Short mmCIF file of C-alpha atoms in Angstrom, two decimals:
data_model
loop_
_atom_site.label_atom_id
_atom_site.label_comp_id
_atom_site.label_asym_id
_atom_site.label_seq_id
_atom_site.Cartn_x
_atom_site.Cartn_y
_atom_site.Cartn_z
CA MET A 1063 0.00 0.00 0.00
CA ALA A 1064 1.40 3.34 -1.05
CA SER A 1065 2.15 5.81 1.69
CA PRO A 1066 -0.20 8.81 1.82
CA ALA A 1067 0.92 12.00 0.13
CA PRO A 1068 2.19 14.76 2.43
CA PRO A 1069 -0.44 17.40 3.24
CA PHE A 1070 1.76 20.19 1.79
CA PRO A 1071 3.53 18.67 -1.22
CA ASP A 1072 5.11 21.97 -2.31
CA ALA A 1073 6.65 22.80 1.09
CA PRO A 1074 10.47 22.55 1.18
CA ALA A 1075 11.99 19.94 3.41
CA ALA A 1076 13.01 21.25 6.81
CA PRO A 1077 16.78 21.46 7.32
CA PRO A 1078 18.17 18.98 9.79
CA CYS A 1079 18.88 20.26 13.29
CA SER A 1080 22.40 20.22 14.62
CA SER A 1081 23.15 17.59 17.21
CA ASP A 1082 23.52 20.14 20.01
CA ALA A 1083 20.48 22.37 19.27
CA SER A 1084 16.80 21.77 19.79
CA PRO A 1085 14.28 22.50 16.99
CA PHE A 1086 12.98 25.42 19.07
CA MET A 1087 16.45 26.99 19.21
CA GLU A 1088 16.90 26.49 15.47
CA ALA A 1089 13.62 28.31 14.82
CA GLN A 1090 14.57 31.09 17.22
CA VAL A 1091 17.85 31.74 15.40
CA THR A 1092 16.12 32.20 12.05
CA LEU A 1093 13.34 34.44 13.43
CA PRO A 1094 13.64 37.95 11.91
CA ASP A 1095 14.76 40.69 14.29
CA HIS A 1096 11.56 42.71 13.97
CA LEU A 1097 9.43 39.71 15.01
CA THR A 1098 11.74 38.96 17.92
CA GLU A 1099 11.44 42.59 19.04
CA ASP A 1100 7.65 42.45 18.87
CA ILE A 1101 7.68 39.36 21.08
CA LEU A 1102 10.06 40.96 23.58
CA LEU A 1103 7.93 44.11 23.75
CA ARG A 1104 5.10 41.96 25.12
CA LEU A 1105 7.09 41.22 28.27
CA THR A 1106 5.49 43.15 31.08
CA THR A 1107 8.42 43.95 33.38
CA ALA A 1108 12.05 45.02 33.11
CA ALA A 1109 13.00 41.97 35.21
CA ASP A 1110 11.53 39.67 32.53
CA LEU A 1111 13.46 41.58 29.87
CA ALA A 1112 16.71 41.24 31.83
CA ARG A 1113 16.22 37.47 32.10
CA ALA A 1114 15.51 37.26 28.35
CA SER A 1115 18.73 39.17 27.59
CA MET A 1116 20.73 36.37 29.25
CA ALA A 1117 19.32 33.73 26.88
CA GLY A 1118 21.89 34.43 24.17
CA PRO A 1119 24.05 37.09 22.48
CA SER A 1120 21.51 37.79 19.71
CA LEU A 1121 18.77 38.62 22.23
CA ARG A 1122 21.24 40.67 24.30
CA ARG A 1123 22.14 42.69 21.19
CA LEU A 1124 18.49 43.43 20.37
CA ILE A 1125 17.49 44.30 23.93
CA ALA A 1126 20.49 46.56 24.62
CA ASP A 1127 19.81 48.67 21.53
CA HIS A 1128 18.76 52.24 22.33
CA SER A 1129 15.83 52.21 19.90
CA PHE A 1130 14.39 49.01 21.38
CA LEU A 1131 14.72 50.24 24.96
CA ARG A 1132 13.03 53.48 23.94
CA ARG A 1133 10.05 51.50 22.56
CA PHE A 1134 9.96 49.28 25.65
CA ARG A 1135 10.10 52.32 27.94
CA THR A 1136 7.12 53.85 26.10
CA LEU A 1137 5.02 50.71 26.57
CA HIS A 1138 6.34 49.78 30.01
CA PRO A 1139 7.64 52.74 32.02
CA PRO A 1140 10.70 51.77 34.09
CA PRO A 1141 9.80 50.82 37.65
CA LEU A 1142 10.63 52.64 40.86
CA LEU A 1143 13.83 51.10 42.21
CA GLY A 1144 14.77 53.21 45.20
CA ILE A 1145 15.33 56.52 46.97
CA LEU A 1146 18.35 58.71 46.23
CA SER A 1147 19.13 59.32 49.86
CA ASP A 1148 22.57 58.98 51.44
CA PRO A 1149 23.00 56.05 51.36
CA PHE A 1150 20.83 54.85 48.44
CA LEU A 1151 17.70 53.06 49.70
CA PRO A 1152 16.73 50.27 47.25
CA ALA A 1153 13.41 48.47 47.04
CA GLN A 1154 13.55 45.38 49.23
CA PRO A 1155 11.88 41.94 48.95
CA PRO A 1156 9.09 41.06 48.56
CA HIS A 1157 8.49 44.25 46.52
CA PRO A 1158 8.45 43.44 42.76
CA SER A 1159 11.19 46.04 42.11
CA ALA A 1160 13.65 44.46 44.56
CA ALA A 1161 15.46 42.22 42.05
CA ALA A 1162 16.16 45.09 39.64
CA ALA A 1163 17.15 47.38 42.52
CA ARG A 1164 19.90 44.98 43.60
CA SER A 1165 21.75 45.67 40.35
CA LEU A 1166 22.37 49.26 41.49
CA ALA A 1167 24.50 48.27 44.47
CA GLY A 1168 27.71 50.29 44.55
CA THR A 1169 26.53 52.97 42.10
CA ASP A 1170 28.04 56.38 42.80
CA PHE A 1171 24.82 58.41 42.92
CA SER A 1172 26.65 61.30 44.59
CA CYS A 1173 28.68 61.66 41.35
CA SER A 1174 31.97 62.06 43.21
CA PHE A 1175 33.73 61.85 39.83
CA LEU A 1176 32.73 65.48 39.09
CA PRO A 1177 35.49 68.13 39.15
CA SER A 1178 35.93 69.64 42.60
CA ARG A 1179 34.58 73.10 43.41
CA GLU A 1180 34.92 75.42 46.37
CA GLN A 1181 31.25 74.76 47.13
CA LEU A 1182 29.72 71.30 47.16
CA TRP A 1183 27.83 69.84 44.23
CA ILE A 1184 24.17 69.48 45.22
CA ARG A 1185 21.91 66.88 43.57
CA HIS A 1186 18.74 68.60 42.34
CA ASP A 1187 17.00 66.12 40.06
CA PHE A 1188 17.09 62.69 38.44
CA ARG A 1189 15.36 61.64 35.20
CA ASP A 1190 15.90 59.07 32.44
CA GLY A 1191 19.16 57.77 33.91
CA ARG A 1192 20.65 61.24 34.39
CA ALA A 1193 21.34 63.25 37.52
CA LEU A 1194 21.40 67.04 37.67
CA LEU A 1195 23.89 68.57 40.09
CA CYS A 1196 24.53 72.25 40.69
CA VAL A 1197 26.69 74.59 42.73
CA ALA A 1198 24.95 77.65 44.14
CA PRO A 1199 27.08 80.39 45.77
CA ASP A 1200 26.03 81.27 49.28
CA ASP A 1201 24.96 84.80 48.35
CA ARG A 1202 22.95 84.00 45.21
CA CYS A 1203 19.77 82.04 44.52
CA LEU A 1204 20.58 81.34 40.88
CA VAL A 1205 22.97 78.44 40.33
CA THR A 1206 26.31 78.89 38.58
CA ASP A 1207 28.01 75.53 37.94
CA VAL A 1208 25.64 72.98 36.38
CA ALA A 1209 26.43 69.35 35.53
CA VAL A 1210 24.39 66.58 33.90
CA CYS A 1211 25.70 63.16 34.94
CA ASP A 1212 25.20 59.49 34.13
CA PRO A 1213 25.95 57.81 37.50
CA LEU A 1214 25.84 54.24 36.16
CA HIS A 1215 28.57 54.91 33.58
CA ARG A 1216 30.40 57.71 35.46
CA ARG A 1217 30.00 60.26 32.67
CA TYR A 1218 29.18 63.95 32.91
CA LEU A 1219 28.72 67.18 30.93
CA LEU A 1220 29.41 70.63 32.36
CA LEU A 1221 26.91 73.29 31.27
CA PRO A 1222 27.38 77.06 31.16
CA PRO A 1223 26.02 78.98 34.17
CA VAL A 1224 22.36 79.99 34.28
CA PRO A 1225 22.00 83.65 33.16
CA GLN A 1226 21.63 86.08 36.03
CA ASP A 1227 19.86 89.43 35.99
CA LEU A 1228 21.39 91.31 38.88
CA SER A 1229 18.96 94.23 38.47
CA ASP A 1230 16.18 92.21 40.07
CA LEU A 1231 16.06 90.18 43.26
CA VAL A 1232 15.59 86.41 42.89
CA TYR A 1233 13.13 84.96 45.41
CA TYR A 1234 13.07 81.40 44.12
CA CYS A 1235 15.22 79.19 41.90
CA GLU A 1236 14.63 75.55 41.00
CA PRO A 1237 16.77 73.68 38.41
CA PHE A 1238 15.45 70.37 37.04
CA LEU A 1239 15.65 67.94 34.13
CA ALA A 1240 12.99 67.63 31.43
CA PRO A 1241 12.32 65.20 28.57
CA ALA A 1242 14.08 66.18 25.36
CA GLY A 1243 10.78 66.68 23.51
CA GLY A 1244 9.91 66.15 19.86
CA ASP A 1245 8.11 63.30 18.14
CA GLU A 1246 11.00 62.25 15.91
CA VAL A 1247 13.32 59.44 16.97
CA PRO A 1248 16.78 60.25 15.53
CA ALA A 1249 19.83 58.10 16.14
CA ASP A 1250 21.04 60.36 18.93
CA ALA A 1251 17.65 60.56 20.70
CA PRO A 1252 18.82 58.69 23.86
CA PHE A 1253 21.50 61.35 24.38
CA ARG A 1254 19.13 64.31 24.11
CA PHE A 1255 18.00 66.18 27.22
CA ARG A 1256 16.82 69.54 28.50
CA VAL A 1257 17.68 71.33 31.71
CA MET A 1258 15.24 73.92 33.03
CA CYS A 1259 15.44 76.43 35.86
CA LEU A 1260 12.33 78.11 37.26
CA ALA A 1261 13.20 81.53 38.71
CA LYS A 1262 10.87 83.93 40.47
CA TYR A 1263 11.96 87.54 40.53
CA GLN A 1264 10.25 90.43 42.29
CA THR A 1265 7.96 91.15 39.35
CA GLN A 1266 8.08 88.17 37.01
CA LEU A 1267 8.36 84.40 36.65
CA VAL A 1268 10.91 83.08 34.16
CA ILE A 1269 11.89 79.60 32.99
CA PHE A 1270 15.46 79.23 31.69
CA VAL A 1271 15.95 76.33 29.25
CA PHE A 1272 19.13 74.59 28.11
CA SER A 1273 18.75 72.07 25.25
CA SER A 1274 21.31 69.55 24.08
CA SER A 1275 19.82 69.70 20.56
CA GLY A 1276 17.66 71.93 18.38
CA PRO A 1277 17.93 75.60 17.40
CA HIS A 1278 19.06 76.70 20.89
CA ALA A 1279 21.45 73.80 21.47
CA GLY A 1280 24.28 74.50 23.88
CA GLN A 1281 22.90 77.75 25.28
CA TRP A 1282 20.32 79.01 27.75
CA HIS A 1283 17.23 80.88 26.63
CA ALA A 1284 14.47 82.39 28.74
CA VAL A 1285 10.66 82.13 28.57
CA ALA A 1286 8.66 84.50 30.79
CA PHE A 1287 5.16 83.90 32.14
CA ASP A 1288 3.27 86.97 30.91
CA GLY A 1289 0.27 86.26 33.15
CA TRP A 1290 2.22 86.06 36.39
CA SER A 1291 1.41 89.60 37.59
CA THR A 1292 -2.30 89.05 37.01
CA LEU A 1293 -2.25 85.65 38.69
CA VAL A 1294 -0.68 86.97 41.90
CA ALA A 1295 -2.34 90.39 41.95
CA GLY A 1296 -2.98 91.51 45.51
CA ILE A 1297 -0.57 88.98 47.03
CA ARG A 1298 2.43 90.42 48.86
CA ASP A 1299 5.90 89.41 47.67
CA ALA A 1300 6.68 88.01 51.09
CA ALA A 1301 3.88 85.48 50.69
CA LEU A 1302 5.38 84.31 47.39
CA SER A 1303 8.81 83.45 48.73
CA SER A 1304 10.48 80.09 48.15
CA THR A 1305 8.00 78.37 50.49
CA ALA A 1306 5.07 79.33 48.26
CA PHE A 1307 5.88 76.76 45.55
CA GLY A 1308 5.01 73.15 46.29
CA LYS A 1309 6.94 70.10 45.11
CA ARG A 1310 7.26 69.76 41.33
CA TYR A 1311 5.36 66.96 39.55
CA HIS A 1312 5.13 65.82 35.92
CA ALA A 1313 1.92 64.61 34.28
CA HIS A 1314 0.68 64.45 30.66
CA GLY A 1315 3.65 66.40 29.29
CA CYS A 1316 3.35 69.20 31.84
CA PHE A 1317 5.25 70.17 34.96
CA CYS A 1318 3.11 71.50 37.78
CA TRP A 1319 3.62 73.28 41.10
CA ALA A 1320 0.92 73.82 43.72
CA ILE A 1321 0.83 77.40 45.07
CA PRO A 1322 -1.63 77.13 47.98
CA VAL A 1323 -1.32 80.82 48.94
CA ILE A 1324 -3.25 81.74 45.77
CA GLY A 1325 -5.20 78.46 45.46
CA LYS A 1326 -3.68 77.64 42.06
CA LEU A 1327 -1.72 74.89 40.36
CA LEU A 1328 0.91 76.39 38.05
CA MET A 1329 1.29 74.38 34.83
CA LEU A 1330 4.12 74.41 32.26
CA ASP A 1331 3.51 72.62 28.95
CA ILE A 1332 7.00 71.48 27.93
CA ALA A 1333 5.99 70.97 24.29
CA THR A 1334 4.82 74.56 23.77
CA MET A 1335 6.69 76.14 26.71
CA GLU A 1336 3.49 77.93 27.72
CA PHE A 1337 2.34 78.57 31.29
CA SER A 1338 -1.22 78.22 32.56
CA SER A 1339 -2.97 77.70 35.89
CA VAL A 1340 -5.65 75.43 37.34
CA ASP A 1341 -7.69 75.97 40.48
CA LEU A 1342 -6.74 73.79 43.44
CA PRO A 1343 -9.52 72.09 45.40
CA PRO A 1344 -10.91 74.28 48.16
CA SER A 1345 -9.83 74.00 51.79
CA PRO A 1346 -9.09 71.71 53.58
CA TRP A 1347 -7.36 70.02 50.62
CA SER A 1348 -4.89 72.89 50.34
CA ASN A 1349 -3.77 72.21 53.93
CA TYR A 1350 -2.76 68.62 53.14
CA GLN A 1351 0.39 67.24 51.53
CA MET A 1352 -0.43 66.90 47.84
CA ALA A 1353 0.95 64.90 44.91
CA PHE A 1354 -0.19 65.11 41.27
CA VAL A 1355 -0.29 62.15 38.87
CA GLU A 1356 -1.60 61.24 35.43
CA ALA A 1357 -5.26 60.22 35.44
CA ARG A 1358 -7.40 58.86 32.61
CA GLN A 1359 -8.39 60.91 29.54
CA GLY A 1360 -5.66 63.47 30.03
CA ARG A 1361 -6.91 64.57 33.45
CA LEU A 1362 -4.91 65.22 36.58
CA GLY A 1363 -5.08 63.02 39.63
CA LEU A 1364 -4.47 64.47 43.09
CA PHE A 1365 -3.39 62.49 46.15
CA ALA A 1366 -3.46 64.01 49.62
CA VAL A 1367 -2.53 62.58 53.02
CA SER A 1368 -5.19 63.18 55.65
CA HIS A 1369 -4.33 61.57 58.99
CA ASN A 1370 -4.42 57.81 58.29
CA ARG A 1371 -6.10 58.04 54.91
CA LEU A 1372 -4.87 58.70 51.40
CA LEU A 1373 -7.46 60.72 49.48
CA TYR A 1374 -7.66 60.69 45.69
CA SER A 1375 -9.40 63.26 43.49
CA ILE A 1376 -9.58 63.75 39.70
CA SER A 1377 -9.83 67.05 37.83
CA GLY A 1378 -13.02 67.64 35.86
CA SER A 1379 -13.10 67.43 32.08
CA ILE A 1380 -13.38 70.44 29.79
CA GLU A 1381 -16.98 69.43 29.03
CA ASP A 1382 -17.83 69.40 32.73
CA ASP A 1383 -15.80 72.05 34.52
CA PRO A 1384 -11.99 71.81 34.65
CA ARG A 1385 -12.05 73.81 37.87
CA LEU A 1386 -13.92 71.03 39.68
CA TRP A 1387 -12.20 68.10 41.37
CA LEU A 1388 -14.17 64.87 41.57
CA MET A 1389 -13.65 62.68 44.64
CA GLY A 1390 -12.20 59.26 43.89
CA ALA A 1391 -10.78 56.48 46.05
CA VAL A 1392 -9.90 56.59 49.73
CA VAL A 1393 -6.97 54.33 50.65
CA PRO A 1394 -6.77 53.43 54.38
CA LEU A 1395 -3.31 53.58 55.96
CA SER A 1396 -1.90 51.80 59.00
CA LEU A 1397 -2.66 53.52 62.31
CA ASP A 1398 0.88 52.80 63.55
CA TYR A 1399 2.42 55.53 61.41
CA ALA A 1400 2.18 59.16 60.44
CA TYR A 1401 2.89 59.72 56.77
CA ASP A 1402 4.77 62.02 54.40
CA ILE A 1403 4.55 61.95 50.61
CA ILE A 1404 8.04 61.40 49.20
CA GLY A 1405 7.13 61.62 45.51
CA VAL A 1406 5.86 59.91 42.37
CA ALA A 1407 7.98 57.84 39.96
CA GLY A 1408 7.90 54.59 38.01
CA GLY A 1409 4.15 54.17 38.32
CA TYR A 1410 4.17 54.46 42.11
CA LEU A 1411 3.34 57.00 44.78
CA LEU A 1412 5.87 56.59 47.59
CA LEU A 1413 5.01 57.31 51.22
CA HIS A 1414 7.28 57.50 54.26
CA GLY A 1415 5.67 56.14 57.40
CA TYR A 1416 7.26 57.02 60.70
CA PRO A 1417 6.09 55.81 64.13
CA ASP A 1418 3.02 57.49 65.58
CA SER A 1419 2.68 55.42 68.73
CA PRO A 1420 1.41 56.62 72.12
CA GLU A 1421 4.01 58.24 74.36
CA SER A 1422 3.67 55.37 76.84
CA SER A 1423 5.12 52.93 74.32
CA PHE A 1424 8.79 52.05 74.92
CA GLU A 1425 9.26 50.11 71.66
CA LEU A 1426 8.57 52.26 68.62
CA PRO A 1427 8.22 50.58 65.22
CA GLU A 1428 10.94 51.31 62.69
CA PRO A 1429 10.16 53.87 59.94
CA ASP A 1430 9.23 52.31 56.62
CA CYS A 1431 8.38 53.29 53.06
CA PHE A 1432 5.22 52.15 51.32
CA SER A 1433 4.45 52.26 47.59
CA LEU A 1434 1.03 52.70 46.04
CA ASP A 1435 0.64 51.21 42.54
CA LEU A 1436 -1.11 53.95 40.57
CA GLN A 1437 -2.83 51.43 38.29
CA THR A 1438 -4.17 49.01 40.88
CA MET A 1439 -4.24 51.26 43.98
CA LYS A 1440 -2.45 48.44 45.80
CA LEU A 1441 -0.40 49.56 48.81
CA GLU A 1442 2.81 47.56 49.44
CA TRP A 1443 5.77 47.71 51.77
CA PHE A 1444 8.71 49.16 49.81
CA CYS A 1445 11.73 49.27 52.11
CA GLU A 1446 12.97 49.84 55.63
CA THR A 1447 14.54 53.25 56.13
CA GLY A 1448 15.78 53.31 59.70
CA TRP A 1449 15.81 56.72 61.32
CA ILE A 1450 16.95 58.63 58.23
CA MET A 1451 15.02 61.88 58.38
CA PRO A 1452 13.54 63.62 56.57
CA LEU A 1453 12.74 61.70 53.41
CA LYS A 1454 9.89 63.76 51.97
CA ASN A 1455 12.25 65.94 49.91
CA GLN A 1456 14.36 63.09 48.50
CA LEU A 1457 14.57 62.19 44.82
CA LEU A 1458 13.34 58.86 43.49
CA TYR A 1459 15.16 56.51 41.11
CA ALA A 1460 13.02 54.94 38.37
CA GLY A 1461 14.88 52.94 35.74
CA PHE A 1462 15.85 49.61 34.26
CA PRO A 1463 18.37 47.21 35.81
CA SER A 1464 21.94 48.33 35.20
CA SER A 1465 22.43 45.62 32.54
CA LEU A 1466 19.66 47.23 30.47
CA SER A 1467 20.78 50.84 30.97
CA PRO A 1468 23.15 51.94 28.19
CA PRO A 1469 24.95 55.30 28.51
CA THR A 1470 22.78 58.43 28.27
CA ILE A 1471 25.59 60.99 27.90
#
């Protein structure tokens, strides 16, 4: 009896597999790069990606490429790995970021490789693998020496000093890093960055911008907020000192600062470099610690700590009333602690809980940090801090494991 014909008579015969390779490995080797990248982009965490990079040199080459990591970062923002305190406080088990955080052990986050100065270098910001350090003379608010550093690879760039207008008194100065901007993805995109410095003078508010690329590359230029005088009309200068501006947050392509003394949230659109303002919720919200995050449909989310609760509110839509804030979730917190908001990074809101026990207690619990997943609203223990105080003004490190972090400078 004749053997049955093969179901696909025109298909070429499969090449024989080598003696030391499985058929799966043979198929993997011949898979086109673009299909392999699409598969890798479906991995949900940086830890999964790091494990995949150890499967072979071809996968390591694809994963370490700047363009691939840029795509992965867009789909899966890098997780929060730790707090840039002294010393560095990494996420600890069982937190899901703990494994990636271990790879940062020994990193020189103080950037001691910078050239020495008479005054100390002060760390002001951290974003996209870069740290911003500045030297500010004792008698000036505006910074002079400015450096952008890559702590993982011990690289740095020295920038020219921020322009200073000595004819006007500076009440407030805040340097920080910003995304490079632009929709194009050129070959040098991972090395692009912007440094900004928000300065409040007696009569105006100015943002100084230094870009590593574009028409103003390599120099500072200034953008003034024309509506500042109107916004603060009737408010004394003393009330708008450095304490008037709340902590800076980034959401939906805008930086924002709460200014409770005027009941406003100052917004800076970094694509258009235009200022605007939004009403803050009425009292007592303005008396709480506040943090701003990205909410659905381009809205702002607002977290506030109220005793042992974490309150969440969402700004109204343009169709409704953008001045309204709609009450959302209430997250209960442990009664054993009082809480400070440290910041927002890597998809988490980070809280510092320090003991709030009765005076009669002789054994106080150790301070701890807790992270709130902004997608699931799940509260988890993040790390033990010991009695390192205060933490609420510390910077947060969000990034990939060191093996998946190529140079950014």
